[in-house]
Short mmCIF file of N, CA, C and O in Angstrom, two decimals:
data_model
loop_
_atom_site.label_atom_id
_atom_site.label_comp_id
_atom_site.label_asym_id
_atom_site.label_seq_id
_atom_site.Cartn_x
_atom_site.Cartn_y
_atom_site.Cartn_z
N UNK A 1 12.77 -15.85 18.67
CA UNK A 1 11.63 -15.63 19.54
C UNK A 1 10.41 -15.14 18.75
O UNK A 1 9.30 -15.51 19.06
N UNK A 2 10.62 -14.29 17.75
CA UNK A 2 9.52 -13.73 16.96
C UNK A 2 9.66 -14.11 15.49
O UNK A 2 9.29 -13.35 14.61
N UNK A 3 10.16 -15.30 15.24
CA UNK A 3 10.45 -15.73 13.87
C UNK A 3 9.24 -15.66 12.95
O UNK A 3 9.36 -15.35 11.77
N UNK A 4 8.06 -15.98 13.44
CA UNK A 4 6.86 -16.04 12.61
C UNK A 4 6.10 -14.72 12.54
O UNK A 4 5.13 -14.62 11.80
N UNK A 5 6.55 -13.71 13.27
CA UNK A 5 5.82 -12.45 13.32
C UNK A 5 6.04 -11.62 12.07
O UNK A 5 7.17 -11.43 11.62
N UNK A 6 4.96 -11.12 11.51
CA UNK A 6 5.07 -10.19 10.37
C UNK A 6 5.53 -8.82 10.87
O UNK A 6 6.24 -8.11 10.18
N UNK A 7 5.08 -8.46 12.06
CA UNK A 7 5.48 -7.18 12.64
C UNK A 7 5.42 -7.27 14.16
O UNK A 7 4.50 -7.86 14.72
N UNK A 8 6.41 -6.69 14.80
CA UNK A 8 6.44 -6.51 16.25
C UNK A 8 6.55 -5.00 16.46
O UNK A 8 7.38 -4.35 15.82
N UNK A 9 5.71 -4.45 17.34
CA UNK A 9 5.62 -2.98 17.45
C UNK A 9 5.82 -2.54 18.91
O UNK A 9 4.87 -2.22 19.60
N UNK A 10 7.08 -2.47 19.35
CA UNK A 10 7.35 -1.94 20.69
C UNK A 10 7.73 -0.47 20.64
O UNK A 10 8.15 0.05 19.60
N UNK A 11 7.58 0.20 21.78
CA UNK A 11 8.19 1.52 21.91
C UNK A 11 9.60 1.30 22.48
O UNK A 11 10.02 0.16 22.70
N UNK A 12 10.34 2.36 22.74
CA UNK A 12 11.71 2.21 23.23
C UNK A 12 11.79 1.39 24.52
O UNK A 12 12.63 0.51 24.65
N UNK A 13 10.92 1.72 25.45
CA UNK A 13 10.93 1.03 26.73
C UNK A 13 10.55 -0.43 26.62
O UNK A 13 11.16 -1.30 27.25
N UNK A 14 9.54 -0.72 25.81
CA UNK A 14 9.11 -2.10 25.61
C UNK A 14 10.20 -2.91 24.92
O UNK A 14 10.43 -4.08 25.25
N UNK A 15 10.89 -2.30 23.96
CA UNK A 15 11.98 -3.00 23.28
C UNK A 15 13.08 -3.36 24.27
O UNK A 15 13.62 -4.48 24.25
N UNK A 16 13.40 -2.44 25.17
CA UNK A 16 14.39 -2.73 26.20
C UNK A 16 13.95 -3.89 27.07
O UNK A 16 14.74 -4.79 27.38
N UNK A 17 12.68 -3.91 27.45
CA UNK A 17 12.16 -5.02 28.27
C UNK A 17 12.23 -6.34 27.52
O UNK A 17 12.59 -7.37 28.09
N UNK A 18 11.90 -6.32 26.24
CA UNK A 18 11.93 -7.55 25.44
C UNK A 18 13.34 -8.10 25.29
O UNK A 18 13.53 -9.32 25.22
N UNK A 19 14.33 -7.23 25.25
CA UNK A 19 15.71 -7.68 25.07
C UNK A 19 16.46 -7.83 26.39
O UNK A 19 17.54 -8.41 26.40
N UNK A 20 15.90 -7.30 27.47
CA UNK A 20 16.59 -7.36 28.76
C UNK A 20 17.74 -6.38 28.86
O UNK A 20 18.61 -6.52 29.72
N UNK A 21 17.74 -5.38 28.00
CA UNK A 21 18.82 -4.38 27.97
C UNK A 21 18.28 -3.02 28.42
O UNK A 21 17.07 -2.80 28.43
N UNK A 22 19.18 -2.09 28.73
CA UNK A 22 18.73 -0.73 29.06
C UNK A 22 18.08 -0.07 27.83
O UNK A 22 18.34 -0.47 26.70
N UNK A 23 17.28 0.94 28.08
CA UNK A 23 16.65 1.68 26.98
C UNK A 23 17.73 2.30 26.11
O UNK A 23 18.61 3.00 26.61
N UNK A 24 17.67 2.01 24.83
CA UNK A 24 18.64 2.56 23.88
C UNK A 24 18.39 4.05 23.69
O UNK A 24 17.24 4.49 23.64
N UNK A 25 19.45 4.80 23.56
CA UNK A 25 19.33 6.25 23.43
C UNK A 25 19.65 6.75 22.02
O UNK A 25 19.54 7.94 21.75
N UNK A 26 20.04 5.84 21.14
CA UNK A 26 20.34 6.21 19.75
C UNK A 26 19.60 5.27 18.81
O UNK A 26 19.22 4.16 19.19
N UNK A 27 19.43 5.70 17.58
CA UNK A 27 18.80 4.83 16.58
C UNK A 27 19.64 3.57 16.36
O UNK A 27 19.09 2.48 16.19
N UNK A 28 20.97 3.71 16.35
CA UNK A 28 21.82 2.53 16.18
C UNK A 28 21.59 1.53 17.30
O UNK A 28 21.53 0.32 17.06
N UNK A 29 21.45 2.02 18.52
CA UNK A 29 21.17 1.14 19.65
C UNK A 29 19.81 0.46 19.52
O UNK A 29 19.66 -0.73 19.83
N UNK A 30 18.82 1.21 19.06
CA UNK A 30 17.49 0.63 18.84
C UNK A 30 17.53 -0.45 17.77
O UNK A 30 16.93 -1.52 17.92
N UNK A 31 18.26 -0.19 16.69
CA UNK A 31 18.39 -1.18 15.62
C UNK A 31 19.05 -2.45 16.14
O UNK A 31 18.59 -3.57 15.86
N UNK A 32 20.12 -2.29 16.90
CA UNK A 32 20.80 -3.46 17.47
C UNK A 32 19.85 -4.27 18.34
O UNK A 32 19.81 -5.51 18.25
N UNK A 33 19.07 -3.59 19.18
CA UNK A 33 18.12 -4.30 20.04
C UNK A 33 17.04 -4.98 19.21
O UNK A 33 16.67 -6.12 19.48
N UNK A 34 16.53 -4.29 18.19
CA UNK A 34 15.48 -4.86 17.35
C UNK A 34 15.96 -6.14 16.69
O UNK A 34 15.21 -7.13 16.61
N UNK A 35 17.17 -6.16 16.24
CA UNK A 35 17.71 -7.35 15.56
C UNK A 35 17.87 -8.53 16.51
O UNK A 35 17.84 -9.68 16.09
N UNK A 36 18.01 -8.25 17.79
CA UNK A 36 18.10 -9.33 18.77
C UNK A 36 16.81 -10.13 18.89
O UNK A 36 16.82 -11.28 19.35
N UNK A 37 15.69 -9.55 18.47
CA UNK A 37 14.40 -10.23 18.60
C UNK A 37 14.25 -11.38 17.61
O UNK A 37 13.43 -12.27 17.82
N UNK A 38 15.03 -11.39 16.55
CA UNK A 38 14.95 -12.48 15.58
C UNK A 38 13.65 -12.50 14.79
O UNK A 38 13.20 -13.56 14.35
N UNK A 39 13.05 -11.36 14.58
CA UNK A 39 11.78 -11.26 13.86
C UNK A 39 12.03 -11.46 12.37
O UNK A 39 12.90 -10.82 11.79
N UNK A 40 11.26 -12.35 11.75
CA UNK A 40 11.41 -12.56 10.30
C UNK A 40 10.74 -11.44 9.51
O UNK A 40 11.04 -11.25 8.34
N UNK A 41 9.86 -10.71 10.14
CA UNK A 41 9.20 -9.57 9.50
C UNK A 41 9.86 -8.29 9.95
O UNK A 41 11.09 -8.20 10.03
N UNK A 42 9.06 -7.30 10.27
CA UNK A 42 9.57 -5.99 10.66
C UNK A 42 9.44 -5.77 12.16
O UNK A 42 8.46 -6.18 12.77
N UNK A 43 10.43 -5.13 12.72
CA UNK A 43 10.31 -4.57 14.07
C UNK A 43 10.10 -3.07 13.84
O UNK A 43 10.92 -2.41 13.20
N UNK A 44 8.97 -2.57 14.31
CA UNK A 44 8.60 -1.17 14.11
C UNK A 44 8.61 -0.51 15.48
O UNK A 44 7.74 -0.78 16.31
N UNK A 45 9.60 0.31 15.71
CA UNK A 45 9.78 0.93 17.01
C UNK A 45 9.11 2.29 16.99
O UNK A 45 9.47 3.16 16.19
N UNK A 46 8.13 2.48 17.85
CA UNK A 46 7.45 3.77 17.92
C UNK A 46 8.29 4.73 18.76
O UNK A 46 8.82 4.36 19.80
N UNK A 47 8.39 5.96 18.27
CA UNK A 47 9.27 6.95 18.88
C UNK A 47 8.55 8.22 19.29
O UNK A 47 9.15 9.28 19.38
N UNK A 48 7.24 8.10 19.52
CA UNK A 48 6.48 9.28 19.93
C UNK A 48 6.56 10.38 18.89
O UNK A 48 6.34 10.13 17.70
N UNK A 49 6.90 11.58 19.30
CA UNK A 49 6.92 12.70 18.36
C UNK A 49 7.98 12.57 17.27
O UNK A 49 7.97 13.31 16.29
N UNK A 50 8.89 11.61 17.42
CA UNK A 50 9.93 11.39 16.41
C UNK A 50 9.50 10.38 15.35
O UNK A 50 10.28 10.04 14.47
N UNK A 51 8.27 9.87 15.44
CA UNK A 51 7.77 8.95 14.43
C UNK A 51 8.02 7.50 14.78
O UNK A 51 7.70 7.04 15.87
N UNK A 52 8.63 6.78 13.84
CA UNK A 52 8.88 5.36 14.03
C UNK A 52 10.13 4.95 13.26
O UNK A 52 10.53 5.61 12.29
N UNK A 53 10.70 3.84 13.68
CA UNK A 53 11.87 3.29 13.03
C UNK A 53 11.53 1.87 12.61
O UNK A 53 11.11 1.06 13.44
N UNK A 54 11.68 1.58 11.32
CA UNK A 54 11.41 0.25 10.80
C UNK A 54 12.72 -0.49 10.65
O UNK A 54 13.64 -0.01 9.97
N UNK A 55 12.82 -1.65 11.27
CA UNK A 55 13.98 -2.53 11.11
C UNK A 55 13.44 -3.80 10.47
O UNK A 55 12.72 -4.57 11.11
N UNK A 56 13.76 -3.96 9.19
CA UNK A 56 13.20 -5.08 8.43
C UNK A 56 14.32 -5.69 7.58
O UNK A 56 14.82 -5.03 6.67
N UNK A 57 14.68 -6.92 7.91
CA UNK A 57 15.78 -7.60 7.24
C UNK A 57 17.04 -6.75 7.37
O UNK A 57 17.40 -6.39 8.47
N UNK A 58 17.66 -6.37 6.30
CA UNK A 58 18.88 -5.56 6.40
C UNK A 58 18.61 -4.08 6.16
O UNK A 58 19.52 -3.29 6.00
N UNK A 59 17.34 -3.69 6.17
CA UNK A 59 16.98 -2.30 5.94
C UNK A 59 16.50 -1.62 7.22
O UNK A 59 15.84 -2.24 8.04
N UNK A 60 16.84 -0.34 7.31
CA UNK A 60 16.36 0.49 8.41
C UNK A 60 15.79 1.76 7.79
O UNK A 60 16.46 2.42 6.99
N UNK A 61 14.54 2.08 8.13
CA UNK A 61 13.88 3.25 7.58
C UNK A 61 13.28 4.06 8.72
O UNK A 61 12.53 3.52 9.54
N UNK A 62 13.62 5.33 8.77
CA UNK A 62 13.01 6.25 9.74
C UNK A 62 11.79 6.89 9.09
O UNK A 62 11.87 7.38 7.97
N UNK A 63 10.68 6.86 9.81
CA UNK A 63 9.45 7.47 9.32
C UNK A 63 9.08 8.59 10.28
O UNK A 63 8.74 8.33 11.43
N UNK A 64 9.17 9.83 9.83
CA UNK A 64 8.90 10.95 10.74
C UNK A 64 7.41 11.08 11.04
O UNK A 64 6.56 10.66 10.26
N UNK A 65 7.14 11.68 12.17
CA UNK A 65 5.74 11.99 12.53
C UNK A 65 5.46 13.43 12.15
O UNK A 65 6.37 14.26 12.04
N UNK A 66 4.18 13.72 11.94
CA UNK A 66 3.78 15.11 11.73
C UNK A 66 3.99 15.87 13.03
O UNK A 66 3.75 15.34 14.11
N UNK A 67 4.37 17.10 12.92
CA UNK A 67 4.53 17.95 14.10
C UNK A 67 3.15 18.49 14.49
O UNK A 67 2.46 19.09 13.67
N UNK A 68 2.76 18.20 15.71
CA UNK A 68 1.46 18.65 16.22
C UNK A 68 1.65 19.14 17.65
O UNK A 68 2.66 18.88 18.29
N UNK A 69 0.64 19.83 18.15
CA UNK A 69 0.61 20.21 19.55
C UNK A 69 -0.14 19.13 20.31
O UNK A 69 -1.38 19.11 20.33
N UNK A 70 0.59 18.21 20.89
CA UNK A 70 -0.02 17.09 21.60
C UNK A 70 -0.63 17.56 22.91
O UNK A 70 -0.03 18.34 23.64
N UNK A 71 -1.85 17.06 23.18
CA UNK A 71 -2.50 17.40 24.44
C UNK A 71 -2.79 16.16 25.28
O UNK A 71 -2.97 16.27 26.48
N UNK A 72 -2.81 14.96 24.67
CA UNK A 72 -3.08 13.74 25.41
C UNK A 72 -2.56 12.55 24.60
O UNK A 72 -3.06 12.27 23.52
N UNK A 73 -1.56 11.87 25.12
CA UNK A 73 -0.95 10.75 24.39
C UNK A 73 -1.54 9.40 24.77
O UNK A 73 -1.03 8.36 24.33
N UNK A 74 -2.62 9.41 25.53
CA UNK A 74 -3.19 8.17 26.07
C UNK A 74 -3.38 7.07 25.04
O UNK A 74 -2.99 5.94 25.27
N UNK A 75 -3.96 7.35 23.90
CA UNK A 75 -4.30 6.30 22.94
C UNK A 75 -3.39 6.28 21.72
O UNK A 75 -3.69 5.62 20.73
N UNK A 76 -2.26 6.96 21.78
CA UNK A 76 -1.37 7.05 20.61
C UNK A 76 -0.91 5.68 20.13
O UNK A 76 -0.94 5.39 18.94
N UNK A 77 -0.48 4.83 21.04
CA UNK A 77 -0.01 3.49 20.66
C UNK A 77 -1.11 2.64 20.08
O UNK A 77 -0.91 1.92 19.08
N UNK A 78 -2.28 2.69 20.68
CA UNK A 78 -3.42 1.93 20.16
C UNK A 78 -3.80 2.42 18.77
O UNK A 78 -4.08 1.62 17.86
N UNK A 79 -3.81 3.72 18.59
CA UNK A 79 -4.14 4.30 17.30
C UNK A 79 -3.12 3.87 16.25
O UNK A 79 -3.47 3.47 15.13
N UNK A 80 -1.85 3.94 16.62
CA UNK A 80 -0.78 3.54 15.71
C UNK A 80 -0.94 2.08 15.29
O UNK A 80 -0.93 1.76 14.10
N UNK A 81 -1.11 1.20 16.26
CA UNK A 81 -1.22 -0.24 15.94
C UNK A 81 -2.47 -0.57 15.13
O UNK A 81 -2.41 -1.39 14.21
N UNK A 82 -3.58 0.07 15.44
CA UNK A 82 -4.80 -0.16 14.68
C UNK A 82 -4.67 0.28 13.23
O UNK A 82 -5.04 -0.44 12.30
N UNK A 83 -4.11 1.47 13.03
CA UNK A 83 -3.91 1.98 11.68
C UNK A 83 -2.88 1.14 10.93
O UNK A 83 -3.04 0.88 9.73
N UNK A 84 -1.84 0.71 11.61
CA UNK A 84 -0.83 -0.14 10.99
C UNK A 84 -1.45 -1.44 10.50
O UNK A 84 -1.26 -1.85 9.35
N UNK A 85 -2.20 -2.10 11.37
CA UNK A 85 -2.85 -3.37 11.00
C UNK A 85 -3.81 -3.17 9.83
O UNK A 85 -3.82 -3.96 8.89
N UNK A 86 -4.59 -2.10 9.88
CA UNK A 86 -5.53 -1.80 8.80
C UNK A 86 -4.80 -1.66 7.47
O UNK A 86 -5.21 -2.22 6.45
N UNK A 87 -3.71 -0.92 7.47
CA UNK A 87 -2.96 -0.68 6.23
C UNK A 87 -2.29 -1.96 5.73
O UNK A 87 -2.31 -2.25 4.53
N UNK A 88 -1.71 -2.74 6.63
CA UNK A 88 -1.05 -3.98 6.21
C UNK A 88 -2.05 -4.98 5.64
O UNK A 88 -1.80 -5.59 4.60
N UNK A 89 -3.20 -5.11 6.29
CA UNK A 89 -4.24 -6.01 5.78
C UNK A 89 -4.74 -5.54 4.41
O UNK A 89 -5.08 -6.33 3.54
N UNK A 90 -4.73 -4.23 4.22
CA UNK A 90 -5.16 -3.66 2.95
C UNK A 90 -4.12 -3.77 1.85
O UNK A 90 -4.36 -3.33 0.73
N UNK A 91 -2.96 -4.33 2.15
CA UNK A 91 -1.94 -4.56 1.13
C UNK A 91 -0.85 -3.51 1.04
O UNK A 91 -0.01 -3.56 0.14
N UNK A 92 -0.82 -2.57 1.96
CA UNK A 92 0.22 -1.52 1.93
C UNK A 92 1.59 -2.11 2.24
O UNK A 92 1.70 -3.11 2.96
N UNK A 93 2.61 -1.47 1.72
CA UNK A 93 3.98 -1.84 2.09
C UNK A 93 4.19 -1.49 3.56
O UNK A 93 3.43 -0.67 4.13
N UNK A 94 5.21 -2.04 4.16
CA UNK A 94 5.50 -1.71 5.55
C UNK A 94 5.73 -0.21 5.70
O UNK A 94 5.19 0.41 6.61
N UNK A 95 6.49 0.39 4.81
CA UNK A 95 6.78 1.82 4.88
C UNK A 95 5.51 2.66 4.80
O UNK A 95 5.29 3.58 5.58
N UNK A 96 4.64 2.32 3.84
CA UNK A 96 3.40 3.07 3.70
C UNK A 96 2.47 2.86 4.88
O UNK A 96 1.78 3.78 5.34
N UNK A 97 2.45 1.64 5.40
CA UNK A 97 1.60 1.33 6.57
C UNK A 97 2.08 2.11 7.80
O UNK A 97 1.26 2.64 8.56
N UNK A 98 3.37 2.20 7.98
CA UNK A 98 3.91 2.95 9.12
C UNK A 98 3.65 4.44 8.95
O UNK A 98 3.31 5.14 9.91
N UNK A 99 3.75 4.94 7.74
CA UNK A 99 3.44 6.35 7.50
C UNK A 99 1.98 6.64 7.85
O UNK A 99 1.65 7.65 8.47
N UNK A 100 1.08 5.74 7.44
CA UNK A 100 -0.35 5.88 7.75
C UNK A 100 -0.56 5.83 9.27
O UNK A 100 -1.32 6.62 9.84
N UNK A 101 0.13 4.93 9.93
CA UNK A 101 -0.01 4.77 11.38
C UNK A 101 0.51 6.00 12.13
O UNK A 101 -0.12 6.45 13.10
N UNK A 102 1.63 6.56 11.68
CA UNK A 102 2.13 7.76 12.37
C UNK A 102 1.18 8.93 12.16
O UNK A 102 1.00 9.75 13.05
N UNK A 103 0.56 8.95 11.00
CA UNK A 103 -0.43 10.01 10.73
C UNK A 103 -1.62 9.88 11.68
O UNK A 103 -2.09 10.87 12.25
N UNK A 104 -2.12 8.66 11.83
CA UNK A 104 -3.25 8.43 12.74
C UNK A 104 -2.88 8.79 14.17
O UNK A 104 -3.66 9.46 14.87
N UNK A 105 -1.72 8.37 14.61
CA UNK A 105 -1.30 8.68 15.98
C UNK A 105 -1.12 10.18 16.18
O UNK A 105 -1.44 10.71 17.25
N UNK A 106 -0.64 10.87 15.15
CA UNK A 106 -0.47 12.32 15.24
C UNK A 106 -1.79 13.04 15.45
O UNK A 106 -1.87 14.04 16.17
N UNK A 107 -2.85 12.54 14.83
CA UNK A 107 -4.18 13.13 15.04
C UNK A 107 -4.68 12.77 16.44
O UNK A 107 -5.23 13.62 17.15
N UNK A 108 -4.48 11.54 16.83
CA UNK A 108 -4.97 11.06 18.13
C UNK A 108 -4.47 11.92 19.29
O UNK A 108 -5.24 12.25 20.19
N UNK A 109 -3.20 12.28 19.26
CA UNK A 109 -2.62 13.02 20.40
C UNK A 109 -3.08 14.47 20.48
O UNK A 109 -2.80 15.15 21.46
N UNK A 110 -3.82 14.93 19.46
CA UNK A 110 -4.34 16.29 19.51
C UNK A 110 -5.72 16.35 20.15
O UNK A 110 -6.34 17.41 20.22
N UNK A 111 -6.20 15.19 20.63
CA UNK A 111 -7.53 15.10 21.24
C UNK A 111 -7.41 14.48 22.63
O UNK A 111 -6.53 13.69 22.89
N UNK A 112 -8.35 14.82 23.47
CA UNK A 112 -8.37 14.26 24.82
C UNK A 112 -9.13 12.94 24.84
O UNK A 112 -10.08 12.76 24.10
N UNK A 113 -8.67 12.05 25.71
CA UNK A 113 -9.36 10.78 25.91
C UNK A 113 -8.71 9.64 25.15
O UNK A 113 -7.70 9.80 24.49
N UNK A 114 -9.35 8.50 25.26
CA UNK A 114 -8.82 7.31 24.61
C UNK A 114 -9.63 6.98 23.36
O UNK A 114 -9.32 7.44 22.27
N UNK A 115 -10.69 6.24 23.53
CA UNK A 115 -11.47 5.81 22.37
C UNK A 115 -12.00 6.99 21.56
O UNK A 115 -11.97 6.96 20.33
N UNK A 116 -12.44 8.02 22.22
CA UNK A 116 -13.00 9.17 21.50
C UNK A 116 -11.94 9.95 20.72
O UNK A 116 -12.28 10.75 19.84
N UNK A 117 -10.67 9.72 21.00
CA UNK A 117 -9.61 10.45 20.29
C UNK A 117 -9.17 9.75 19.01
O UNK A 117 -8.44 10.33 18.21
N UNK A 118 -9.62 8.51 18.81
CA UNK A 118 -9.18 7.76 17.63
C UNK A 118 -9.78 8.35 16.36
O UNK A 118 -10.99 8.56 16.28
N UNK A 119 -8.95 8.62 15.35
CA UNK A 119 -9.45 9.25 14.13
C UNK A 119 -10.15 8.27 13.20
O UNK A 119 -9.87 7.07 13.22
N UNK A 120 -11.04 8.79 12.39
CA UNK A 120 -11.67 8.02 11.32
C UNK A 120 -10.86 8.27 10.05
O UNK A 120 -9.99 9.16 10.01
N UNK A 121 -11.16 7.52 9.00
CA UNK A 121 -10.50 7.77 7.71
C UNK A 121 -10.74 9.21 7.24
O UNK A 121 -9.83 9.85 6.71
N UNK A 122 -11.94 9.71 7.46
CA UNK A 122 -12.25 11.08 7.04
C UNK A 122 -11.36 12.08 7.79
O UNK A 122 -10.95 13.10 7.22
N UNK A 123 -11.05 11.80 9.05
CA UNK A 123 -10.18 12.69 9.82
C UNK A 123 -8.75 12.73 9.25
O UNK A 123 -8.02 13.69 9.46
N UNK A 124 -8.38 11.68 8.54
CA UNK A 124 -7.02 11.58 8.01
C UNK A 124 -6.89 12.01 6.55
O UNK A 124 -5.79 12.03 6.00
N UNK A 125 -8.01 12.35 5.94
CA UNK A 125 -7.99 12.77 4.54
C UNK A 125 -7.23 14.09 4.41
O UNK A 125 -7.32 14.96 5.27
N UNK A 126 -6.51 14.21 3.32
CA UNK A 126 -5.75 15.46 3.11
C UNK A 126 -6.63 16.61 2.74
O UNK A 126 -7.61 16.66 2.25
#
């Protein structure tokens, strides 16, 4: 179904909808569901405060999120996907791109609103 996709980025609930299965409650269950998609690239499952899980070929990598005091999760997914795309287009590895994306989403959830909560590169500088 997703043979030509470089990356598919569902959250737990979206992955369940894509596979027609109940929401997986373990990482092993998420990996099994991700593999059902037949993606030739990576399936990157967003896990909210738990970061993300990369399922790529025969590898599985958990990428933790920074611990923050979240006040509004409205734009977290959009922030994650935008930062992920930016990093991948810039030549980052999948692992590095997902780390960058979780960092961006972690900043986003500490702000109220949608578009106004999206971080700039300067906001993400160490």
